[in-house]
Short mmCIF file of C-alpha atoms and ligand atoms in Angstrom, two decimals:
data_model
loop_
_atom_site.label_atom_id
_atom_site.label_comp_id
_atom_site.label_asym_id
_atom_site.label_seq_id
_atom_site.Cartn_x
_atom_site.Cartn_y
_atom_site.Cartn_z
CA MET A 240 -126.00 102.22 -10.65
CA LYS A 241 -125.01 102.37 -6.86
CA ILE A 242 -123.48 99.79 -4.45
CA LYS A 243 -123.86 99.90 -1.04
CA LYS A 244 -122.30 98.20 1.68
CA LEU A 245 -123.56 97.02 4.83
CA GLU A 246 -123.35 100.10 7.60
CA ASP A 247 -125.91 98.98 10.10
CA LEU A 248 -126.16 95.51 11.79
CA GLN A 249 -129.67 95.13 12.09
CA THR A 250 -129.82 94.76 8.57
CA LEU A 251 -128.22 91.93 8.75
CA VAL A 252 -130.02 90.86 12.14
CA SER A 253 -133.11 90.68 10.04
CA LEU A 254 -131.88 89.20 6.24
CA SER A 255 -130.63 86.57 8.49
CA LYS A 256 -134.16 86.23 10.01
CA ARG A 257 -135.73 86.31 7.23
CA ARG A 258 -133.48 84.17 5.20
CA GLY A 259 -132.30 81.53 7.78
CA PHE A 260 -129.61 82.15 8.06
CA ILE A 261 -129.21 82.87 12.55
CA PHE A 262 -132.36 82.66 14.74
CA GLN A 263 -132.35 83.73 18.52
CA SER A 264 -132.10 80.90 20.31
CA SER A 265 -135.30 80.31 22.22
CA GLU A 266 -137.09 82.61 20.16
CA ILE A 267 -140.49 81.63 21.00
CA TYR A 268 -140.05 82.11 24.32
CA GLY A 269 -138.89 85.12 24.50
CA GLY A 270 -135.36 84.29 23.43
CA LEU A 271 -131.78 83.52 25.07
CA ASN A 272 -129.99 86.76 25.40
CA SER A 273 -126.79 86.05 23.64
CA CYS A 274 -127.15 82.33 22.35
CA TRP A 275 -128.26 82.00 18.81
CA ASP A 276 -129.01 79.38 16.23
CA TYR A 277 -128.59 78.55 12.74
CA GLY A 278 -131.06 78.09 10.76
CA PRO A 279 -130.42 75.85 7.46
CA LEU A 280 -128.47 78.61 5.36
CA GLY A 281 -126.49 79.33 8.07
CA VAL A 282 -125.48 75.67 9.88
CA ASN A 283 -123.89 75.83 5.46
CA LEU A 284 -122.40 78.53 5.52
CA LYS A 285 -120.86 77.49 8.74
CA LEU A 286 -119.63 74.37 7.61
CA ASN A 287 -118.10 75.99 4.79
CA VAL A 288 -115.92 77.98 7.36
CA LYS A 289 -114.96 75.10 9.35
CA LYS A 290 -114.09 72.62 6.25
CA ALA A 291 -112.11 75.74 4.95
CA TRP A 292 -109.89 75.81 8.38
CA TRP A 293 -109.92 72.44 9.06
CA ASN A 294 -108.35 71.28 5.43
CA ALA A 295 -105.76 74.39 5.49
CA MET A 296 -104.73 73.42 8.83
CA THR A 297 -104.49 69.34 9.07
CA ARG A 298 -104.05 69.15 4.59
CA ARG A 299 -100.10 69.86 5.13
CA ASN A 300 -97.87 67.12 7.18
CA ASP A 301 -96.90 68.93 10.59
CA ILE A 302 -100.63 68.87 11.51
CA VAL A 303 -103.14 66.99 13.06
CA GLY A 304 -106.68 67.63 14.05
CA ILE A 305 -107.61 66.39 17.86
CA ASP A 306 -111.87 66.51 18.84
CA ALA A 307 -110.57 66.72 22.76
CA SER A 308 -113.94 66.66 25.42
CA ILE A 309 -115.27 70.43 27.44
CA LEU A 310 -115.45 68.94 30.15
CA MET A 311 -112.27 68.89 31.43
CA ARG A 312 -110.99 67.75 35.06
CA PRO A 313 -110.81 70.94 37.19
CA GLU A 314 -107.09 70.74 37.94
CA VAL A 315 -106.60 72.08 34.31
CA TRP A 316 -107.94 75.08 34.45
CA ARG A 317 -106.08 75.78 37.97
CA ALA A 318 -102.92 75.16 35.63
CA SER A 319 -103.73 76.91 32.83
CA GLY A 320 -104.58 80.18 34.75
CA HIS A 321 -108.27 80.74 34.86
CA GLU A 322 -109.41 79.64 37.99
CA GLU A 323 -107.62 82.31 39.07
CA THR A 324 -106.98 84.85 35.99
CA PHE A 325 -109.69 84.64 34.08
CA THR A 326 -111.60 87.27 34.95
CA ASP A 327 -113.27 91.37 33.61
CA PRO A 328 -113.69 93.73 36.56
CA LEU A 329 -117.03 93.90 37.00
CA VAL A 330 -119.07 97.18 38.93
CA ASP A 331 -123.07 98.49 39.23
CA CYS A 332 -124.23 102.11 37.62
CA LYS A 333 -125.03 103.29 41.23
CA LYS A 334 -128.02 105.15 39.38
CA CYS A 335 -129.43 103.42 37.12
CA LYS A 336 -128.62 100.12 38.42
CA ASN A 337 -126.79 99.13 34.86
CA ARG A 338 -124.52 96.04 35.56
CA PHE A 339 -121.60 96.53 32.65
CA ARG A 340 -117.34 95.49 32.46
CA GLU A 341 -115.70 98.70 33.48
CA ASP A 342 -113.66 98.68 30.24
CA GLU A 343 -116.87 99.23 28.93
CA ASN A 344 -116.75 103.33 28.30
CA VAL A 345 -114.04 104.12 28.64
CA ILE A 346 -114.02 108.37 28.47
CA ASP A 347 -111.01 110.20 29.71
CA GLY A 348 -109.66 107.55 31.56
CA LYS A 349 -112.86 106.83 33.37
CA ALA A 350 -116.05 104.68 33.77
CA VAL A 351 -118.48 105.85 32.47
CA CYS A 352 -121.52 103.74 32.69
CA PRO A 353 -122.93 103.13 28.95
CA LYS A 354 -126.72 103.10 29.64
CA CYS A 355 -127.17 106.45 31.61
CA GLU A 356 -123.25 108.36 31.71
CA SER A 357 -122.80 108.66 35.45
CA THR A 358 -119.55 108.00 37.09
CA ASP A 359 -121.20 106.46 40.25
CA LEU A 360 -120.15 103.30 40.55
CA THR A 361 -119.51 101.01 42.94
CA GLU A 362 -115.22 99.39 43.03
CA ALA A 363 -114.72 97.00 40.61
CA ARG A 364 -115.88 93.64 41.33
CA ASN A 365 -113.19 90.70 39.32
CA PHE A 366 -115.98 88.21 38.13
CA ASN A 367 -114.25 84.47 36.27
CA LEU A 368 -115.82 84.09 32.55
CA MET A 369 -116.58 80.23 33.54
CA PHE A 370 -119.16 78.77 33.64
CA LYS A 371 -119.33 76.26 36.76
CA THR A 372 -121.82 72.37 36.39
CA PHE A 373 -121.30 69.93 38.50
CA MET A 374 -120.71 65.82 37.98
CA GLY A 375 -122.88 63.36 38.65
CA PRO A 376 -126.41 63.36 41.08
CA ILE A 377 -125.14 65.29 44.06
CA GLU A 378 -124.39 69.23 43.83
CA GLN A 379 -120.82 68.69 46.02
CA ASP A 380 -118.33 71.03 45.73
CA SER A 381 -115.67 68.07 45.14
CA ASP A 382 -117.97 67.66 42.08
CA THR A 383 -117.38 70.81 40.02
CA VAL A 384 -116.68 70.59 36.24
CA TYR A 385 -115.97 74.13 34.20
CA LEU A 386 -117.34 74.11 30.67
CA ARG A 387 -114.18 75.21 28.86
CA PRO A 388 -113.63 78.60 27.71
CA GLU A 389 -111.27 78.15 25.22
CA THR A 390 -110.10 74.68 23.20
CA ALA A 391 -106.89 74.96 23.96
CA GLN A 392 -105.99 73.33 27.12
CA GLY A 393 -107.91 69.83 25.54
CA ILE A 394 -104.70 69.94 22.99
CA PHE A 395 -102.19 70.78 25.89
CA VAL A 396 -102.94 68.57 28.20
CA ASN A 397 -103.26 65.82 24.49
CA PHE A 398 -99.53 66.63 23.93
CA GLU A 399 -97.92 63.25 24.82
CA ASN A 400 -100.57 61.09 23.83
CA VAL A 401 -100.44 63.26 20.51
CA GLN A 402 -97.17 63.81 19.84
CA THR A 403 -95.97 60.23 20.56
CA THR A 404 -98.85 58.19 19.07
CA ALA A 405 -98.97 60.47 15.47
CA ARG A 406 -94.47 60.08 15.77
CA LYS A 407 -94.59 63.63 15.03
CA LYS A 408 -90.90 65.08 15.06
CA LEU A 409 -90.52 69.38 16.02
CA PRO A 410 -92.32 71.71 14.25
CA PHE A 411 -95.88 70.30 14.29
CA GLY A 412 -99.26 71.64 15.38
CA ILE A 413 -102.33 70.55 16.46
CA ALA A 414 -105.00 71.79 15.78
CA GLN A 415 -109.22 71.49 17.32
CA ILE A 416 -112.79 72.34 16.74
CA GLY A 417 -114.96 73.35 19.27
CA LYS A 418 -117.40 74.97 21.51
CA SER A 419 -116.60 76.86 23.88
CA PHE A 420 -118.28 79.31 26.30
CA ARG A 421 -117.58 82.32 28.68
CA ASN A 422 -120.37 83.99 30.74
CA GLU A 423 -119.48 87.11 29.52
CA ILE A 424 -120.62 90.43 31.37
CA THR A 425 -121.58 92.25 27.84
CA PRO A 426 -122.30 90.06 25.10
CA GLY A 427 -123.65 91.58 22.18
CA ASN A 428 -123.48 92.60 18.41
CA PHE A 429 -125.34 89.84 16.70
CA THR A 430 -122.91 86.65 16.91
CA PHE A 431 -119.71 89.10 17.16
CA ARG A 432 -119.93 88.50 21.34
CA THR A 433 -122.05 85.76 23.05
CA ARG A 434 -121.62 82.77 26.22
CA GLU A 435 -121.64 80.03 23.32
CA PHE A 436 -119.27 79.69 20.59
CA GLU A 437 -116.74 77.55 18.64
CA GLN A 438 -113.39 77.93 18.27
CA MET A 439 -110.87 77.20 16.03
CA GLU A 440 -107.46 76.94 17.35
CA MET A 441 -103.92 75.40 16.80
CA GLN A 442 -101.02 75.05 18.94
CA TYR A 443 -97.82 74.37 16.67
CA PHE A 444 -95.45 73.26 18.55
CA VAL A 445 -91.50 74.34 18.61
CA LYS A 446 -88.02 74.28 20.10
CA PRO A 447 -87.68 77.39 21.79
CA GLY A 448 -85.49 79.78 19.36
CA ASP A 449 -87.75 78.98 16.53
CA ASP A 450 -90.47 80.43 18.14
CA ASP A 451 -90.37 83.58 17.22
CA LYS A 452 -89.60 82.92 13.39
CA SER A 453 -92.27 80.48 13.70
CA PHE A 454 -94.46 83.34 15.03
CA GLU A 455 -94.17 85.67 12.07
CA GLU A 456 -94.55 82.65 9.58
CA TRP A 457 -98.26 82.12 11.00
CA LYS A 458 -98.94 85.13 11.63
CA GLN A 459 -98.41 85.52 7.15
CA ILE A 460 -100.16 82.59 6.77
CA ARG A 461 -103.30 83.00 8.87
CA MET A 462 -103.96 86.40 7.18
CA ASP A 463 -103.12 84.94 3.46
CA PHE A 464 -105.92 82.10 4.70
CA PHE A 465 -108.61 85.15 4.95
CA GLY A 466 -108.21 86.07 1.44
CA LYS A 467 -108.88 82.91 0.73
CA ILE A 468 -112.01 82.31 1.85
CA GLY A 469 -113.08 85.96 0.78
CA VAL A 470 -112.48 87.88 2.74
CA ASN A 471 -112.14 91.49 1.42
CA LYS A 472 -108.01 92.36 2.09
CA ASP A 473 -108.91 96.02 2.95
CA ASN A 474 -111.53 95.17 5.99
CA LEU A 475 -108.25 93.15 7.49
CA LYS A 476 -105.59 94.05 9.35
CA PHE A 477 -103.03 93.40 12.33
CA SER A 478 -103.67 95.09 15.89
CA GLU A 479 -100.48 94.29 18.18
CA HIS A 480 -100.49 93.85 21.87
CA GLY A 481 -99.22 96.24 23.99
CA PRO A 482 -96.76 94.82 27.29
CA ASN A 483 -99.80 96.14 29.33
CA ALA A 484 -102.22 93.87 27.35
CA LEU A 485 -100.72 90.97 26.80
CA ALA A 486 -101.76 87.64 28.74
CA HIS A 487 -100.35 86.11 31.58
CA TYR A 488 -98.87 82.88 29.57
CA ALA A 489 -98.00 85.66 26.54
CA LYS A 490 -94.48 86.47 25.45
CA ALA A 491 -96.45 88.26 21.80
CA ALA A 492 -99.93 88.85 20.72
CA PHE A 493 -101.31 90.03 17.45
CA ASP A 494 -104.73 90.08 16.57
CA VAL A 495 -106.76 89.88 13.70
CA GLU A 496 -109.11 93.07 13.25
CA TYR A 497 -111.90 92.57 11.21
CA LYS A 498 -114.25 96.19 10.32
CA PHE A 499 -117.34 95.50 11.65
CA PRO A 500 -120.27 98.13 10.88
CA PHE A 501 -119.29 98.50 14.39
CA GLY A 502 -115.43 98.72 13.91
CA TRP A 503 -112.86 97.28 13.43
CA GLN A 504 -112.94 94.18 16.04
CA GLU A 505 -110.77 91.24 16.72
CA ILE A 506 -111.14 87.68 14.43
CA GLU A 507 -108.28 85.73 15.73
CA GLY A 508 -105.77 85.94 18.49
CA ILE A 509 -101.90 84.69 17.62
CA HIS A 510 -100.01 84.69 20.39
CA ASN A 511 -96.53 83.20 21.14
CA ARG A 512 -97.30 81.10 24.27
CA SER A 513 -94.09 80.68 25.35
CA ASP A 514 -93.82 77.22 27.22
CA PHE A 515 -96.13 78.33 29.83
CA ASP A 516 -99.13 75.85 29.33
CA LEU A 517 -96.99 72.94 28.89
CA SER A 518 -94.56 73.67 31.64
CA GLN A 519 -97.63 74.16 34.14
CA HIS A 520 -99.06 71.54 33.23
CA GLN A 521 -96.01 69.15 33.69
CA LYS A 522 -95.94 70.87 37.22
CA HIS A 523 -99.57 69.86 38.16
CA SER A 524 -100.17 66.55 37.07
CA GLY A 525 -96.52 65.36 38.32
CA LYS A 526 -95.95 64.23 34.55
CA SER A 527 -93.31 64.54 32.34
CA LEU A 528 -94.76 66.61 29.50
CA GLU A 529 -90.79 67.27 28.08
CA TYR A 530 -89.87 66.58 24.36
CA PHE A 531 -87.13 64.46 23.33
CA ASP A 532 -84.92 66.14 20.76
CA GLU A 533 -83.25 63.28 18.45
CA VAL A 534 -81.50 65.47 16.52
CA ALA A 535 -79.63 67.90 19.51
CA LYS A 536 -79.52 65.07 22.09
CA GLU A 537 -81.33 67.13 24.06
CA LYS A 538 -85.27 67.47 26.10
CA TYR A 539 -86.86 70.38 26.59
CA ILE A 540 -90.21 71.72 26.68
CA PRO A 541 -91.39 73.80 23.76
CA PHE A 542 -92.74 76.53 22.77
CA VAL A 543 -96.03 77.49 21.75
CA ILE A 544 -97.08 79.49 19.10
CA GLU A 545 -101.48 79.57 18.67
CA THR A 546 -104.22 80.47 16.39
CA ALA A 547 -107.29 80.84 17.70
CA VAL A 548 -110.15 82.51 15.31
CA GLY A 549 -113.75 82.21 16.59
CA CYS A 550 -115.98 80.48 14.12
CA ASP A 551 -119.00 82.29 14.90
CA ARG A 552 -117.13 86.00 15.13
CA LEU A 553 -115.31 84.45 11.43
CA THR A 554 -118.71 83.84 10.19
CA LEU A 555 -119.91 86.70 11.24
CA ALA A 556 -117.13 88.99 8.96
CA ILE A 557 -118.16 86.88 6.40
CA LEU A 558 -121.64 87.66 6.37
CA CYS A 559 -120.96 91.62 7.02
CA ASP A 560 -118.17 91.45 4.07
CA ALA A 561 -120.91 90.02 1.83
CA TYR A 562 -123.28 91.53 1.49
CA ARG A 563 -124.24 94.32 -0.71
CA GLU A 564 -127.10 96.59 -1.91
CA GLU A 565 -127.00 97.95 -5.83
CA HIS A 566 -129.27 100.43 -7.03
CA LYS A 567 -130.77 101.58 -10.08
CA THR A 568 -132.58 104.23 -11.17
CA LEU A 569 -135.16 101.81 -13.34
CA ASP A 570 -136.79 103.46 -17.05
CA ASN A 571 -140.16 104.88 -14.54
CA GLY A 572 -138.14 106.72 -12.50
CA LYS A 573 -138.47 104.17 -9.76
CA GLU A 574 -135.50 102.42 -7.73
CA ASP A 575 -135.36 98.71 -7.71
CA VAL A 576 -132.62 97.27 -5.15
CA ARG A 577 -131.19 93.92 -5.35
CA ILE A 578 -129.42 92.48 -2.49
CA VAL A 579 -126.74 90.14 -2.62
CA MET A 580 -124.54 88.27 -0.40
CA GLY A 581 -121.46 88.34 -2.52
CA PHE A 582 -119.96 85.00 -0.86
CA LYS A 583 -116.85 83.11 -2.92
CA PRO A 584 -118.43 80.38 -4.03
CA SER A 585 -116.90 78.11 -2.22
CA MET A 586 -118.32 80.12 1.35
CA ALA A 587 -121.85 79.73 -0.59
CA PRO A 588 -125.18 77.98 1.54
CA TYR A 589 -126.46 76.63 -1.60
CA LYS A 590 -123.99 76.39 -4.73
CA VAL A 591 -127.01 76.38 -7.37
CA ALA A 592 -130.75 76.79 -7.29
CA ILE A 593 -132.65 74.64 -9.68
CA LEU A 594 -135.25 76.58 -10.92
CA PRO A 595 -137.82 74.87 -13.25
CA LEU A 596 -140.24 77.78 -15.14
CA SER A 597 -143.29 75.79 -14.77
CA LYS A 598 -144.91 72.99 -12.01
CA LYS A 599 -146.19 71.63 -15.15
CA PRO A 600 -145.79 67.64 -14.46
CA HIS A 601 -143.22 66.67 -17.11
CA LEU A 602 -140.51 69.83 -16.26
CA LYS A 603 -140.91 69.11 -12.88
CA GLU A 604 -139.67 65.79 -13.68
CA VAL A 605 -137.19 66.80 -15.35
CA ALA A 606 -135.93 69.50 -13.33
CA VAL A 607 -135.97 66.98 -10.30
CA LYS A 608 -134.22 64.82 -12.06
CA LEU A 609 -131.43 67.20 -12.42
CA ARG A 610 -131.86 68.37 -8.72
CA ASP A 611 -131.00 65.26 -6.99
CA ASP A 612 -127.90 64.58 -9.85
CA LEU A 613 -126.15 67.29 -8.89
CA SER A 614 -127.41 66.92 -5.40
CA GLN A 615 -124.11 64.65 -5.27
CA HIS A 616 -122.13 67.21 -5.92
CA PHE A 617 -122.79 70.27 -4.11
CA ASP A 618 -125.29 71.62 -2.01
CA ILE A 619 -128.74 72.26 -4.23
CA THR A 620 -131.89 74.27 -3.51
CA TYR A 621 -134.82 73.49 -5.60
CA ASP A 622 -137.41 76.37 -5.95
CA GLU A 623 -140.87 76.25 -8.26
CA ALA A 624 -142.69 78.82 -6.71
CA GLY A 625 -143.12 82.54 -7.78
CA SER A 626 -141.81 84.04 -10.91
CA ILE A 627 -138.61 83.78 -12.36
CA GLY A 628 -137.21 87.30 -11.43
CA LYS A 629 -138.60 86.80 -7.79
CA ARG A 630 -137.06 83.75 -7.56
CA TYR A 631 -134.05 84.79 -8.96
CA ARG A 632 -133.69 87.62 -6.30
CA ARG A 633 -134.21 85.41 -3.22
CA GLN A 634 -131.44 82.95 -4.62
CA ASP A 635 -128.92 86.69 -5.21
CA GLU A 636 -130.33 87.72 -0.96
CA ILE A 637 -129.02 83.86 0.32
CA GLY A 638 -125.53 83.92 -2.07
CA THR A 639 -126.06 81.39 -4.02
CA PRO A 640 -123.87 81.67 -7.17
CA PHE A 641 -125.64 79.98 -9.41
CA CYS A 642 -129.40 79.61 -11.12
CA VAL A 643 -130.31 76.78 -13.02
CA THR A 644 -133.38 77.49 -15.39
CA VAL A 645 -135.21 74.56 -16.50
CA ASP A 646 -138.22 75.86 -18.88
CA PHE A 647 -140.10 74.00 -21.77
CA GLU A 648 -137.44 74.26 -24.32
CA SER A 649 -135.37 71.75 -22.01
CA ILE A 650 -137.32 68.55 -22.75
CA ASP A 651 -136.93 68.51 -26.42
CA ASP A 652 -132.94 69.66 -26.43
CA ASN A 653 -132.17 68.30 -23.39
CA ALA A 654 -130.13 72.02 -22.42
CA VAL A 655 -130.68 74.41 -19.27
CA THR A 656 -129.62 78.54 -18.98
CA ILE A 657 -127.34 79.11 -16.34
CA ARG A 658 -127.23 83.04 -14.25
CA GLU A 659 -124.60 84.18 -12.76
CA ARG A 660 -125.27 85.85 -9.89
CA ASP A 661 -122.79 89.06 -9.56
CA THR A 662 -123.00 89.07 -13.57
CA MET A 663 -126.90 88.46 -14.09
CA GLY A 664 -125.45 86.80 -17.65
CA GLN A 665 -127.20 84.37 -18.73
CA ILE A 666 -125.55 80.63 -20.55
CA ARG A 667 -127.49 77.99 -22.04
CA ILE A 668 -125.45 74.59 -22.29
CA PRO A 669 -126.10 70.83 -22.08
CA MET A 670 -127.52 69.34 -19.02
CA ASP A 671 -125.28 66.70 -18.99
CA LYS A 672 -122.76 69.22 -19.50
CA VAL A 673 -123.73 71.17 -15.81
CA LYS A 674 -122.13 69.62 -13.28
CA SER A 675 -118.75 70.83 -14.95
CA HIS A 676 -119.42 74.04 -16.25
CA ILE A 677 -120.15 73.87 -12.04
CA PHE A 678 -116.95 72.27 -11.14
CA GLU A 679 -115.17 74.21 -13.12
CA ALA A 680 -116.26 77.05 -11.69
CA LEU A 681 -116.47 76.77 -8.19
P1 ATP B 783 -111.93 89.01 23.20
O1 ATP B 783 -110.59 90.22 23.46
O2 ATP B 783 -113.17 90.07 22.28
O3 ATP B 783 -113.03 88.69 24.71
P2 ATP B 783 -110.27 87.25 23.00
O4 ATP B 783 -108.86 87.72 23.26
O5 ATP B 783 -110.89 87.05 25.02
O6 ATP B 783 -111.30 87.95 22.59
P3 ATP B 783 -109.45 84.62 22.46
O7 ATP B 783 -109.49 84.42 24.16
O8 ATP B 783 -108.21 84.68 21.76
O9 ATP B 783 -110.56 85.82 22.53
O10 ATP B 783 -109.66 83.53 21.50
C1 ATP B 783 -109.97 83.31 20.44
C2 ATP B 783 -110.57 83.53 19.70
O11 ATP B 783 -112.68 83.68 20.27
C3 ATP B 783 -111.14 85.35 19.43
O12 ATP B 783 -110.31 85.98 18.63
C4 ATP B 783 -112.54 85.23 18.71
O13 ATP B 783 -112.77 85.15 17.50
C5 ATP B 783 -113.60 84.51 19.40
N1 ATP B 783 -113.93 84.19 20.61
C6 ATP B 783 -113.84 84.64 21.77
N2 ATP B 783 -114.79 84.57 22.77
C7 ATP B 783 -115.63 84.99 22.25
C8 ATP B 783 -117.10 85.13 22.35
N3 ATP B 783 -117.43 85.69 23.70
N4 ATP B 783 -118.05 85.36 21.82
C9 ATP B 783 -117.77 84.57 20.25
N5 ATP B 783 -115.90 84.70 19.68
C10 ATP B 783 -115.38 84.37 21.02
#
């Protein structure tokens, strides 16, 4: 048997649409560029990713969660530096009129049009990536607000609220999952770079001087996390930002990169943001954001170690990682291809598929009862249409780790067959043991 992994993204885009992971936004109107909708499978997968991250972050004594609003006072973005510096250099090709990011396609140190390869370009203009909108019924400048381009600022402006109400002492962290918006010049590669996306960010507040150690610890914790949710370690690496690539707020920065079919790309940023953000908000708001250290009997502005991962990007990495084709030559010389989404079971959109061997009412009754019982504990899917072989293949393609087949004997012996996705091995067990079997396997 030959195993092929995902070679081009289009294969995944097609599978996602065919099976219901991800659809183009507003598709019946021709689609909205760079926006995507998660279907029944995609939403389960993404929720599993979020749950894994949320639990890893907040089920520890030193991190609490919040959920801040997307719209914030415009001063927040002035203080954070986004109004001034959250820009990308935009150029137009004089030959084919293509508009693109100056740093998108650089050959021998020169920007080259990715469409027609001309180097005859306009001067670069700085383009701010923040989406503007208006608050209230009259479109006046004073009512201009931004859709947040990152979730982090919602955490910084709530630092004091959270620290005092949760009665946390340093070091402690605040975690948040939420939508962010960036008017990217060149979105693309499916859900990799979009204009609306979800982020999972955690800001860890530490005493100045403890930041370097904490930074190293968080790098390790975050890399371990990806392994725990089943991402192949060979497809992950760190990449350090050189001094010229550091963001205006950063003292140090590492990206976690994943090997996508289109190359190594960032999925998470781990940053030492120093005391930049809290100092800026203290200056612009006039409110003290100093922390009183009861042990050292001194006041200071904490340093921040940030871990920022894109939920959609990570979900895309998990989809890429899970895909495999098993090619086998059959006795009749024909080639059989089994497509499997080999998700770690905890990430799989459905844990179990219930498959009655036939639609006969007495069999269906047993299968539906089992489905409803198991649905109390797991995400379950039910399928009674088509041959059992085809139904197994359908489940393989959406990554369901277990198929439970209810057959005619089940009515007499109260037992069912459980088929495992990766080995295709089958065992027969009593129906009332299915729940504990799946729990154990998960
Ligand atoms: P990039 O260099 O790819 O634009 P970034 O360095 O600007 O990303 P951060 O600001 O550090 O990204 O955001 C943290 C994470 O948020 C990224 O690692 C990525 O997973 C996610 N993210 C950022 N921009 C987008 C986007 N346009 N679409 C999807 N996810 C994004």
